[in-house]
PDB file of C-alpha atoms in Angstrom:
ATOM      1  CA  UNK A   1     140.223 -30.299 166.718  1.00  0.00           C
ATOM      2  CA  UNK A   2     140.136 -26.016 166.240  1.00  0.00           C
ATOM      3  CA  UNK A   3     142.540 -24.437 164.927  1.00  0.00           C
ATOM      4  CA  UNK A   4     143.990 -22.102 167.901  1.00  0.00           C
ATOM      5  CA  UNK A   5     144.054 -18.083 167.376  1.00  0.00           C
ATOM      6  CA  UNK A   6     147.298 -16.492 167.080  1.00  0.00           C
ATOM      7  CA  UNK A   7     147.008 -12.428 168.590  1.00  0.00           C
ATOM      8  CA  UNK A   8     150.303 -10.571 166.879  1.00  0.00           C
ATOM      9  CA  UNK A   9     150.785  -7.320 168.878  1.00  0.00           C
ATOM     10  CA  UNK A  10     152.031  -4.135 166.692  1.00  0.00           C
ATOM     11  CA  UNK A  11     155.514  -3.337 167.919  1.00  0.00           C
ATOM     12  CA  UNK A  12     156.525   0.044 169.072  1.00  0.00           C
ATOM     13  CA  UNK A  13     158.796   0.794 166.178  1.00  0.00           C
ATOM     14  CA  UNK A  14     156.049   1.638 163.351  1.00  0.00           C
ATOM     15  CA  UNK A  15     154.096   3.544 166.442  1.00  0.00           C
ATOM     16  CA  UNK A  16     152.299   7.161 165.687  1.00  0.00           C
ATOM     17  CA  UNK A  17     154.381   8.153 168.942  1.00  0.00           C
ATOM     18  CA  UNK A  18     157.378   7.048 166.770  1.00  0.00           C
ATOM     19  CA  UNK A  19     156.346   8.967 163.587  1.00  0.00           C
ATOM     20  CA  UNK A  20     156.117  12.200 165.438  1.00  0.00           C
ATOM     21  CA  UNK A  21     159.028  12.352 167.207  1.00  0.00           C
ATOM     22  CA  UNK A  22     160.996  11.578 164.056  1.00  0.00           C
ATOM     23  CA  UNK A  23     159.243  14.196 162.250  1.00  0.00           C
ATOM     24  CA  UNK A  24     160.107  16.836 164.874  1.00  0.00           C
ATOM     25  CA  UNK A  25     163.729  16.080 165.562  1.00  0.00           C
ATOM     26  CA  UNK A  26     163.684  16.533 161.337  1.00  0.00           C
ATOM     27  CA  UNK A  27     162.009  19.654 161.426  1.00  0.00           C
ATOM     28  CA  UNK A  28     165.083  20.706 164.294  1.00  0.00           C
ATOM     29  CA  UNK A  29     167.585  19.920 162.179  1.00  0.00           C
ATOM     30  CA  UNK A  30     165.849  21.680 158.719  1.00  0.00           C
ATOM     31  CA  UNK A  31     165.543  25.040 161.083  1.00  0.00           C
ATOM     32  CA  UNK A  32     168.706  24.387 162.180  1.00  0.00           C
ATOM     33  CA  UNK A  33     170.702  24.214 158.719  1.00  0.00           C
ATOM     34  CA  UNK A  34     168.423  26.843 157.304  1.00  0.00           C
ATOM     35  CA  UNK A  35     169.983  29.171 160.220  1.00  0.00           C
ATOM     36  CA  UNK A  36     173.537  28.005 159.799  1.00  0.00           C
ATOM     37  CA  UNK A  37     172.972  29.231 155.982  1.00  0.00           C
ATOM     38  CA  UNK A  38     171.293  32.581 156.631  1.00  0.00           C
ATOM     39  CA  UNK A  39     174.279  33.580 158.904  1.00  0.00           C
ATOM     40  CA  UNK A  40     176.646  32.616 156.335  1.00  0.00           C
ATOM     41  CA  UNK A  41     175.053  34.753 154.151  1.00  0.00           C
ATOM     42  CA  UNK A  42     175.105  38.134 156.221  1.00  0.00           C
ATOM     43  CA  UNK A  43     178.661  37.222 157.970  1.00  0.00           C
ATOM     44  CA  UNK A  44     179.724  37.339 153.808  1.00  0.00           C
ATOM     45  CA  UNK A  45     177.950  40.559 153.376  1.00  0.00           C
ATOM     46  CA  UNK A  46     179.291  41.995 156.301  1.00  0.00           C
ATOM     47  CA  UNK A  47     183.111  40.624 155.463  1.00  0.00           C
ATOM     48  CA  UNK A  48     182.703  41.979 151.813  1.00  0.00           C
ATOM     49  CA  UNK A  49     181.816  45.532 153.411  1.00  0.00           C
ATOM     50  CA  UNK A  50     184.499  45.363 155.944  1.00  0.00           C
ATOM     51  CA  UNK A  51     187.048  44.721 153.443  1.00  0.00           C
ATOM     52  CA  UNK A  52     185.590  47.573 151.413  1.00  0.00           C
ATOM     53  CA  UNK A  53     186.286  49.710 154.449  1.00  0.00           C
ATOM     54  CA  UNK A  54     189.843  49.014 155.292  1.00  0.00           C
ATOM     55  CA  UNK A  55     190.770  48.841 150.934  1.00  0.00           C
ATOM     56  CA  UNK A  56     189.581  52.861 151.040  1.00  0.00           C
ATOM     57  CA  UNK A  57     190.787  53.461 154.510  1.00  0.00           C
ATOM     58  CA  UNK A  58     194.505  51.837 153.808  1.00  0.00           C
ATOM     59  CA  UNK A  59     194.410  53.090 149.888  1.00  0.00           C
ATOM     60  CA  UNK A  60     193.198  56.840 149.485  1.00  0.00           C
ATOM     61  CA  UNK A  61     194.653  57.137 146.188  1.00  0.00           C
ATOM     62  CA  UNK A  62     192.158  54.126 144.484  1.00  0.00           C
ATOM     63  CA  UNK A  63     189.342  56.376 145.840  1.00  0.00           C
ATOM     64  CA  UNK A  64     190.703  59.374 145.036  1.00  0.00           C
ATOM     65  CA  UNK A  65     191.225  58.252 141.305  1.00  0.00           C
ATOM     66  CA  UNK A  66     187.753  56.755 141.327  1.00  0.00           C
ATOM     67  CA  UNK A  67     185.856  60.484 142.302  1.00  0.00           C
ATOM     68  CA  UNK A  68     184.487  58.835 145.729  1.00  0.00           C
ATOM     69  CA  UNK A  69     185.043  60.569 149.249  1.00  0.00           C
ATOM     70  CA  UNK A  70     182.721  57.909 151.175  1.00  0.00           C
ATOM     71  CA  UNK A  71     182.407  54.293 151.032  1.00  0.00           C
ATOM     72  CA  UNK A  72     178.808  55.255 151.122  1.00  0.00           C
ATOM     73  CA  UNK A  73     179.668  56.575 147.715  1.00  0.00           C
ATOM     74  CA  UNK A  74     181.305  53.689 146.154  1.00  0.00           C
ATOM     75  CA  UNK A  75     178.499  51.464 146.800  1.00  0.00           C
ATOM     76  CA  UNK A  76     175.299  52.978 146.489  1.00  0.00           C
ATOM     77  CA  UNK A  77     175.902  56.425 144.312  1.00  0.00           C
ATOM     78  CA  UNK A  78     176.411  56.032 140.226  1.00  0.00           C
ATOM     79  CA  UNK A  79     177.158  58.330 137.528  1.00  0.00           C
ATOM     80  CA  UNK A  80     175.357  58.994 134.766  1.00  0.00           C
ATOM     81  CA  UNK A  81     175.966  60.534 131.355  1.00  0.00           C
ATOM     82  CA  UNK A  82     174.096  61.291 128.325  1.00  0.00           C
ATOM     83  CA  UNK A  83     175.685  60.367 124.756  1.00  0.00           C
ATOM     84  CA  UNK A  84     174.160  62.842 122.522  1.00  0.00           C
ATOM     85  CA  UNK A  85     174.432  61.349 118.175  1.00  0.00           C
ATOM     86  CA  UNK A  86     174.622  64.597 116.344  1.00  0.00           C
ATOM     87  CA  UNK A  87     173.286  63.205 112.858  1.00  0.00           C
ATOM     88  CA  UNK A  88     173.594  66.484 111.740  1.00  0.00           C
ATOM     89  CA  UNK A  89     177.460  66.651 111.674  1.00  0.00           C
ATOM     90  CA  UNK A  90     177.936  66.368 107.883  1.00  0.00           C
ATOM     91  CA  UNK A  91     175.841  68.708 107.229  1.00  0.00           C
ATOM     92  CA  UNK A  92     177.173  71.370 109.758  1.00  0.00           C
ATOM     93  CA  UNK A  93     181.095  70.328 108.654  1.00  0.00           C
ATOM     94  CA  UNK A  94     179.540  71.105 104.919  1.00  0.00           C
ATOM     95  CA  UNK A  95     178.331  74.943 105.972  1.00  0.00           C
ATOM     96  CA  UNK A  96     181.234  75.420 107.548  1.00  0.00           C
ATOM     97  CA  UNK A  97     183.402  74.322 104.959  1.00  0.00           C
ATOM     98  CA  UNK A  98     182.093  76.165 101.966  1.00  0.00           C
ATOM     99  CA  UNK A  99     180.441  79.508 103.966  1.00  0.00           C
ATOM    100  CA  UNK A 100     183.899  81.297 104.049  1.00  0.00           C
ATOM    101  CA  UNK A 101     183.537  81.637  99.977  1.00  0.00           C
ATOM    102  CA  UNK A 102     179.653  82.391  99.619  1.00  0.00           C
ATOM    103  CA  UNK A 103     179.458  86.525  99.326  1.00  0.00           C
ATOM    104  CA  UNK A 104     176.633  88.743  99.110  1.00  0.00           C
ATOM    105  CA  UNK A 105     175.937  90.658  95.961  1.00  0.00           C
ATOM    106  CA  UNK A 106     173.827  93.873  96.304  1.00  0.00           C
ATOM    107  CA  UNK A 107     172.730  96.231  93.908  1.00  0.00           C
ATOM    108  CA  UNK A 108     171.363  99.767  94.034  1.00  0.00           C
ATOM    109  CA  UNK A 109     170.097 101.791  91.423  1.00  0.00           C
ATOM    110  CA  UNK A 110     168.644 105.241  91.258  1.00  0.00           C
ATOM    111  CA  UNK A 111     165.451 106.045  89.005  1.00  0.00           C
ATOM    112  CA  UNK A 112     162.466 108.128  88.234  1.00  0.00           C
ATOM    113  CA  UNK A 113     159.328 107.352  88.966  1.00  0.00           C
ATOM    114  CA  UNK A 114     156.028 108.321  87.503  1.00  0.00           C
ATOM    115  CA  UNK A 115     155.848 111.246  89.113  1.00  0.00           C
ATOM    116  CA  UNK A 116     159.090 112.417  88.339  1.00  0.00           C
ATOM    117  CA  UNK A 117     160.657 111.323  91.786  1.00  0.00           C
ATOM    118  CA  UNK A 118     164.066 109.891  92.044  1.00  0.00           C
ATOM    119  CA  UNK A 119     163.905 106.651  94.088  1.00  0.00           C
ATOM    120  CA  UNK A 120     166.379 104.368  94.590  1.00  0.00           C
ATOM    121  CA  UNK A 121     165.991 100.939  94.227  1.00  0.00           C
ATOM    122  CA  UNK A 122     168.547  97.946  95.915  1.00  0.00           C
ATOM    123  CA  UNK A 123     168.682  94.688  94.699  1.00  0.00           C
ATOM    124  CA  UNK A 124     170.589  91.238  96.423  1.00  0.00           C
ATOM    125  CA  UNK A 125     171.190  88.303  95.320  1.00  0.00           C
ATOM    126  CA  UNK A 126     174.462  85.088  95.710  1.00  0.00           C
ATOM    127  CA  UNK A 127     177.905  84.163  94.899  1.00  0.00           C
ATOM    128  CA  UNK A 128     181.003  81.759  95.870  1.00  0.00           C
ATOM    129  CA  UNK A 129     184.693  82.864  94.994  1.00  0.00           C
ATOM    130  CA  UNK A 130     186.416  81.173  92.415  1.00  0.00           C
ATOM    131  CA  UNK A 131     189.969  82.359  92.686  1.00  0.00           C
ATOM    132  CA  UNK A 132     192.028  83.804  95.752  1.00  0.00           C
ATOM    133  CA  UNK A 133     192.449  86.567  94.334  1.00  0.00           C
ATOM    134  CA  UNK A 134     188.244  87.939  93.420  1.00  0.00           C
ATOM    135  CA  UNK A 135     186.376  86.289  90.904  1.00  0.00           C
ATOM    136  CA  UNK A 136     183.352  85.321  91.647  1.00  0.00           C
ATOM    137  CA  UNK A 137     181.069  83.006  90.073  1.00  0.00           C
ATOM    138  CA  UNK A 138     176.594  83.695  90.469  1.00  0.00           C
ATOM    139  CA  UNK A 139     173.895  84.064  88.085  1.00  0.00           C
ATOM    140  CA  UNK A 140     173.909  86.569  84.823  1.00  0.00           C
ATOM    141  CA  UNK A 141     169.997  87.476  86.378  1.00  0.00           C
ATOM    142  CA  UNK A 142     171.811  88.708  89.472  1.00  0.00           C
ATOM    143  CA  UNK A 143     173.622  91.249  87.480  1.00  0.00           C
ATOM    144  CA  UNK A 144     171.876  91.592  84.431  1.00  0.00           C
ATOM    145  CA  UNK A 145     171.482  95.484  84.927  1.00  0.00           C
ATOM    146  CA  UNK A 146     174.471  97.757  83.523  1.00  0.00           C
ATOM    147  CA  UNK A 147     173.536 100.707  85.372  1.00  0.00           C
ATOM    148  CA  UNK A 148     173.716  99.574  88.708  1.00  0.00           C
ATOM    149  CA  UNK A 149     176.279  99.774  91.034  1.00  0.00           C
ATOM    150  CA  UNK A 150     177.036  96.187  92.543  1.00  0.00           C
ATOM    151  CA  UNK A 151     178.632  95.891  95.669  1.00  0.00           C
ATOM    152  CA  UNK A 152     180.187  92.175  97.023  1.00  0.00           C
ATOM    153  CA  UNK A 153     180.135  91.641 100.385  1.00  0.00           C
ATOM    154  CA  UNK A 154     182.573  88.721 102.055  1.00  0.00           C
ATOM    155  CA  UNK A 155     181.050  86.250 104.813  1.00  0.00           C
ATOM    156  CA  UNK A 156     183.520  88.113 107.437  1.00  0.00           C
ATOM    157  CA  UNK A 157     181.627  91.230 106.973  1.00  0.00           C
ATOM    158  CA  UNK A 158     184.172  93.118 104.475  1.00  0.00           C
ATOM    159  CA  UNK A 159     182.612  94.773 101.211  1.00  0.00           C
ATOM    160  CA  UNK A 160     184.008  95.529  97.792  1.00  0.00           C
ATOM    161  CA  UNK A 161     183.146  97.305  95.077  1.00  0.00           C
ATOM    162  CA  UNK A 162     182.163  94.994  92.183  1.00  0.00           C
ATOM    163  CA  UNK A 163     182.975  95.020  88.491  1.00  0.00           C
ATOM    164  CA  UNK A 164     180.988  92.476  85.958  1.00  0.00           C
ATOM    165  CA  UNK A 165     183.637  90.660  83.963  1.00  0.00           C
ATOM    166  CA  UNK A 166     181.960  88.311  82.097  1.00  0.00           C
ATOM    167  CA  UNK A 167     178.626  86.783  81.557  1.00  0.00           C
ATOM    168  CA  UNK A 168     177.729  83.369  79.499  1.00  0.00           C
ATOM    169  CA  UNK A 169     175.079  83.573  76.108  1.00  0.00           C
ATOM    170  CA  UNK A 170     174.415  79.766  76.677  1.00  0.00           C
ATOM    171  CA  UNK A 171     173.551  79.934  80.476  1.00  0.00           C
ATOM    172  CA  UNK A 172     172.259  82.086  83.004  1.00  0.00           C
ATOM    173  CA  UNK A 173     176.128  82.256  84.831  1.00  0.00           C
ATOM    174  CA  UNK A 174     178.321  85.253  85.665  1.00  0.00           C
ATOM    175  CA  UNK A 175     181.480  86.056  87.352  1.00  0.00           C
ATOM    176  CA  UNK A 176     182.324  89.206  89.057  1.00  0.00           C
ATOM    177  CA  UNK A 177     185.440  89.874  89.634  1.00  0.00           C
ATOM    178  CA  UNK A 178     186.926  92.105  93.289  1.00  0.00           C
ATOM    179  CA  UNK A 179     190.000  93.259  94.022  1.00  0.00           C
ATOM    180  CA  UNK A 180     191.338  91.519  96.913  1.00  0.00           C
ATOM    181  CA  UNK A 181     193.777  88.549  97.766  1.00  0.00           C
ATOM    182  CA  UNK A 182     193.895  85.762  99.705  1.00  0.00           C
ATOM    183  CA  UNK A 183     190.238  84.658  99.623  1.00  0.00           C
ATOM    184  CA  UNK A 184     188.914  81.256 100.883  1.00  0.00           C
ATOM    185  CA  UNK A 185     188.023  80.240  97.601  1.00  0.00           C
ATOM    186  CA  UNK A 186     185.247  76.686  96.899  1.00  0.00           C
ATOM    187  CA  UNK A 187     186.073  73.028  96.411  1.00  0.00           C
ATOM    188  CA  UNK A 188     184.080  72.275  93.213  1.00  0.00           C
ATOM    189  CA  UNK A 189     182.710  68.467  93.106  1.00  0.00           C
ATOM    190  CA  UNK A 190     181.361  66.383  90.225  1.00  0.00           C
ATOM    191  CA  UNK A 191     177.525  67.407  89.983  1.00  0.00           C
ATOM    192  CA  UNK A 192     177.185  64.328  86.930  1.00  0.00           C
ATOM    193  CA  UNK A 193     178.038  61.708  90.017  1.00  0.00           C
ATOM    194  CA  UNK A 194     174.842  63.271  92.295  1.00  0.00           C
ATOM    195  CA  UNK A 195     171.780  60.886  92.744  1.00  0.00           C
ATOM    196  CA  UNK A 196     168.726  61.663  93.304  1.00  0.00           C
ATOM    197  CA  UNK A 197     167.703  61.492  96.529  1.00  0.00           C
ATOM    198  CA  UNK A 198     171.202  62.586  97.874  1.00  0.00           C
ATOM    199  CA  UNK A 199     171.851  65.513 100.152  1.00  0.00           C
ATOM    200  CA  UNK A 200     172.381  68.524  99.591  1.00  0.00           C
ATOM    201  CA  UNK A 201     172.634  72.027 101.300  1.00  0.00           C
ATOM    202  CA  UNK A 202     171.780  75.828 100.076  1.00  0.00           C
ATOM    203  CA  UNK A 203     173.794  78.385 100.895  1.00  0.00           C
ATOM    204  CA  UNK A 204     172.591  82.283 100.387  1.00  0.00           C
ATOM    205  CA  UNK A 205     171.745  85.764 101.269  1.00  0.00           C
ATOM    206  CA  UNK A 206     168.126  84.478 102.226  1.00  0.00           C
ATOM    207  CA  UNK A 207     165.725  87.456 101.103  1.00  0.00           C
ATOM    208  CA  UNK A 208     168.554  90.146 100.419  1.00  0.00           C
ATOM    209  CA  UNK A 209     168.337  90.396 104.303  1.00  0.00           C
ATOM    210  CA  UNK A 210     169.921  87.055 105.750  1.00  0.00           C
ATOM    211  CA  UNK A 211     173.324  86.571 104.508  1.00  0.00           C
ATOM    212  CA  UNK A 212     174.872  82.790 104.542  1.00  0.00           C
ATOM    213  CA  UNK A 213     171.494  81.672 105.337  1.00  0.00           C
ATOM    214  CA  UNK A 214     171.564  77.744 105.092  1.00  0.00           C
ATOM    215  CA  UNK A 215     169.470  74.785 104.283  1.00  0.00           C
ATOM    216  CA  UNK A 216     169.354  71.409 103.331  1.00  0.00           C
ATOM    217  CA  UNK A 217     166.934  69.257 101.327  1.00  0.00           C
ATOM    218  CA  UNK A 218     167.382  66.337  99.169  1.00  0.00           C
ATOM    219  CA  UNK A 219     168.009  65.856  94.724  1.00  0.00           C
ATOM    220  CA  UNK A 220     164.462  65.409  93.955  1.00  0.00           C
ATOM    221  CA  UNK A 221     165.550  65.109  89.793  1.00  0.00           C
ATOM    222  CA  UNK A 222     168.149  65.778  87.845  1.00  0.00           C
ATOM    223  CA  UNK A 223     168.061  66.741  83.919  1.00  0.00           C
ATOM    224  CA  UNK A 224     165.230  69.316  84.239  1.00  0.00           C
ATOM    225  CA  UNK A 225     164.193  71.816  81.287  1.00  0.00           C
ATOM    226  CA  UNK A 226     162.550  75.153  82.216  1.00  0.00           C
ATOM    227  CA  UNK A 227     161.303  78.327  81.040  1.00  0.00           C
ATOM    228  CA  UNK A 228     162.367  80.838  83.968  1.00  0.00           C
ATOM    229  CA  UNK A 229     161.632  84.793  84.279  1.00  0.00           C
ATOM    230  CA  UNK A 230     162.093  87.286  86.530  1.00  0.00           C
ATOM    231  CA  UNK A 231     158.642  88.210  89.178  1.00  0.00           C
ATOM    232  CA  UNK A 232     157.592  90.811  85.914  1.00  0.00           C
ATOM    233  CA  UNK A 233     157.648  88.045  83.718  1.00  0.00           C
ATOM    234  CA  UNK A 234     159.625  89.479  81.633  1.00  0.00           C
ATOM    235  CA  UNK A 235     163.451  88.420  80.701  1.00  0.00           C
ATOM    236  CA  UNK A 236     162.010  85.104  80.203  1.00  0.00           C
ATOM    237  CA  UNK A 237     164.747  82.264  79.361  1.00  0.00           C
ATOM    238  CA  UNK A 238     164.910  78.704  78.924  1.00  0.00           C
ATOM    239  CA  UNK A 239     167.922  76.803  80.763  1.00  0.00           C
ATOM    240  CA  UNK A 240     167.940  73.138  80.481  1.00  0.00           C
ATOM    241  CA  UNK A 241     169.724  70.225  82.437  1.00  0.00           C
ATOM    242  CA  UNK A 242     169.265  71.418  85.690  1.00  0.00           C
ATOM    243  CA  UNK A 243     169.104  70.275  89.229  1.00  0.00           C
ATOM    244  CA  UNK A 244     165.647  70.015  90.945  1.00  0.00           C
ATOM    245  CA  UNK A 245     165.959  70.003  94.468  1.00  0.00           C
ATOM    246  CA  UNK A 246     163.775  70.785  97.913  1.00  0.00           C
ATOM    247  CA  UNK A 247     166.573  72.759  99.707  1.00  0.00           C
ATOM    248  CA  UNK A 248     164.740  76.314  99.952  1.00  0.00           C
ATOM    249  CA  UNK A 249     165.487  78.489  97.321  1.00  0.00           C
ATOM    250  CA  UNK A 250     164.353  82.030  98.559  1.00  0.00           C
ATOM    251  CA  UNK A 251     164.772  85.616  96.549  1.00  0.00           C
ATOM    252  CA  UNK A 252     168.313  86.329  97.210  1.00  0.00           C
ATOM    253  CA  UNK A 253     170.263  83.027  97.207  1.00  0.00           C
ATOM    254  CA  UNK A 254     170.503  83.279  93.004  1.00  0.00           C
ATOM    255  CA  UNK A 255     173.791  82.587  92.431  1.00  0.00           C
ATOM    256  CA  UNK A 256     174.934  81.333  95.416  1.00  0.00           C
ATOM    257  CA  UNK A 257     176.146  77.304  95.687  1.00  0.00           C
ATOM    258  CA  UNK A 258     174.358  74.427  96.132  1.00  0.00           C
ATOM    259  CA  UNK A 259     176.618  71.936  98.124  1.00  0.00           C
ATOM    260  CA  UNK A 260     177.257  68.250  98.866  1.00  0.00           C
ATOM    261  CA  UNK A 261     178.074  66.604 101.707  1.00  0.00           C
ATOM    262  CA  UNK A 262     181.933  66.780 101.140  1.00  0.00           C
ATOM    263  CA  UNK A 263     181.434  70.831 100.815  1.00  0.00           C
ATOM    264  CA  UNK A 264     181.359  70.626  97.320  1.00  0.00           C
ATOM    265  CA  UNK A 265     179.720  72.806  95.364  1.00  0.00           C
ATOM    266  CA  UNK A 266     177.500  71.060  92.622  1.00  0.00           C
ATOM    267  CA  UNK A 267     175.511  73.496  91.417  1.00  0.00           C
ATOM    268  CA  UNK A 268     174.095  76.988  91.018  1.00  0.00           C
ATOM    269  CA  UNK A 269     170.739  77.768  93.008  1.00  0.00           C
ATOM    270  CA  UNK A 270     168.816  79.944  90.091  1.00  0.00           C
ATOM    271  CA  UNK A 271     165.081  79.448  90.248  1.00  0.00           C
ATOM    272  CA  UNK A 272     161.805  78.412  92.265  1.00  0.00           C
ATOM    273  CA  UNK A 273     158.669  77.051  91.273  1.00  0.00           C
ATOM    274  CA  UNK A 274     156.423  80.358  92.391  1.00  0.00           C
ATOM    275  CA  UNK A 275     153.489  78.560  92.443  1.00  0.00           C
ATOM    276  CA  UNK A 276     154.531  75.919  94.615  1.00  0.00           C
ATOM    277  CA  UNK A 277     156.601  74.470  97.168  1.00  0.00           C
ATOM    278  CA  UNK A 278     160.121  72.818  98.123  1.00  0.00           C
ATOM    279  CA  UNK A 279     160.432  73.302  94.092  1.00  0.00           C
ATOM    280  CA  UNK A 280     163.790  74.495  93.320  1.00  0.00           C
ATOM    281  CA  UNK A 281     166.637  74.406  90.685  1.00  0.00           C
ATOM    282  CA  UNK A 282     170.277  74.488  90.384  1.00  0.00           C
ATOM    283  CA  UNK A 283     172.525  74.805  87.359  1.00  0.00           C
ATOM    284  CA  UNK A 284     175.248  71.508  87.276  1.00  0.00           C
ATOM    285  CA  UNK A 285     178.646  72.379  88.365  1.00  0.00           C
ATOM    286  CA  UNK A 286     179.423  70.544  85.589  1.00  0.00           C
ATOM    287  CA  UNK A 287     178.185  73.010  83.111  1.00  0.00           C
ATOM    288  CA  UNK A 288     179.851  75.856  84.950  1.00  0.00           C
ATOM    289  CA  UNK A 289     183.045  74.458  84.554  1.00  0.00           C
ATOM    290  CA  UNK A 290     183.943  75.140  81.056  1.00  0.00           C
ATOM    291  CA  UNK A 291     182.931  78.581  81.229  1.00  0.00           C
ATOM    292  CA  UNK A 292     185.367  79.376  84.702  1.00  0.00           C
ATOM    293  CA  UNK A 293     188.103  77.617  83.011  1.00  0.00           C
ATOM    294  CA  UNK A 294     187.467  79.670  80.084  1.00  0.00           C
ATOM    295  CA  UNK A 295     187.319  83.058  83.095  1.00  0.00           C
ATOM    296  CA  UNK A 296     191.003  81.976  84.382  1.00  0.00           C
ATOM    297  CA  UNK A 297     192.380  81.462  80.874  1.00  0.00           C
ATOM    298  CA  UNK A 298     191.100  84.397  78.691  1.00  0.00           C
ATOM    299  CA  UNK A 299     189.127  86.648  81.199  1.00  0.00           C
ATOM    300  CA  UNK A 300     186.075  86.006  79.016  1.00  0.00           C
ATOM    301  CA  UNK A 301     183.273  83.425  78.636  1.00  0.00           C
ATOM    302  CA  UNK A 302     183.959  82.282  75.701  1.00  0.00           C
ATOM    303  CA  UNK A 303     181.653  78.871  74.035  1.00  0.00           C
ATOM    304  CA  UNK A 304     182.254  77.554  70.693  1.00  0.00           C
ATOM    305  CA  UNK A 305     178.706  77.369  68.809  1.00  0.00           C
ATOM    306  CA  UNK A 306     177.798  75.964  65.179  1.00  0.00           C
ATOM    307  CA  UNK A 307     174.889  77.959  63.393  1.00  0.00           C
ATOM    308  CA  UNK A 308     174.102  80.559  60.985  1.00  0.00           C
ATOM    309  CA  UNK A 309     174.256  84.323  62.341  1.00  0.00           C
ATOM    310  CA  UNK A 310     173.013  87.245  60.392  1.00  0.00           C
ATOM    311  CA  UNK A 311     173.237  90.911  61.396  1.00  0.00           C
ATOM    312  CA  UNK A 312     171.900  94.083  59.675  1.00  0.00           C
ATOM    313  CA  UNK A 313     172.804  95.849  56.708  1.00  0.00           C
TER     314      UNK A 313
END
C-alpha cells in the first residue's frame, strides 16, 4: 500500500495580504500619535504666550519694574552690561593720596657769561611736605647753590618763597621751609619691608615742566652703592644702600617721593643711570627718618659720627 499524500494549505492568518494590512494600521497609529504630541506642544507654547500677555496686561507695575514696555520686549530683548575691571586702581589710589603733598622746587639764578652778558638760569626739582607748617624734604643737590632764589609750587598752584633749613652731611638729603599752614602731609612707610619685584610709584616735576608726573615700576634691587654726579661730572658723591627701581625718573624728579601702593613714601628719588634705561635710584626713607626727627626737634639735621677731624692752623 502506497502511503497517502496529505496536502497542507497555508492559513490566511499568515498571508502577505494580512501583514500589509497590519503595517498600514500601525503607520496610521504612529501618525496619529505624532500629530497629538505636536499639537499639544504647540498649544502649550501658545498658552504660555497667552499667559504672558495676560500677566503684563493685568499687571503693568511688574512690566514697569522690569523696564519692559511691550510684551515683545519681554520675550525677545535682552540687556548686556559691560563690566570693566580696573587693575590700576591701587596705583590710582596711591597717586591720589600722595600727590597733594608733592611740590615743585624752582630755582632762579643770575650770572655773567664769557661775553659779559647777564644770563638768568632756571632749574627745577621736587620735594614733599613732611609737616603741615611747611617743612619739605628734598635732595641736597636740588638746593646746593647758595646764591640762588628758590620757590616752592604746591600741587594746587600756590607758590611760596623757600628757605633752605638744613642739609644732611651724610646723605643727599635737605629740608626747605615755606611759610604756610594746614598743608597736606605725606605718610612715611617702612623701606626695610620692601621686596624686590614690589610695585612702586614715582611722583615728580619731570623735566622741570610737567608738575606731579606719575610713573610706575617695581623695586629692581636693594642696597645699591653708587657714585653720583651732576650732568657736568662735577660734585661727585658716594651714596650707599640705595633702592633701585625701573619707575621712570627724569631730570626734575630729584627729591620726589617713591611710593608703595598704600600711598606711603618709601624712598627719595635721587639719581639715574645716564647710559641705561629703567635704572633709577632712591634713598630709602628709613635712612632719612633720623634726619626728619632731628629737623623736627632741633631745626637742623644732626648726625652723630665717630672719627677724627682736622683743622688748619
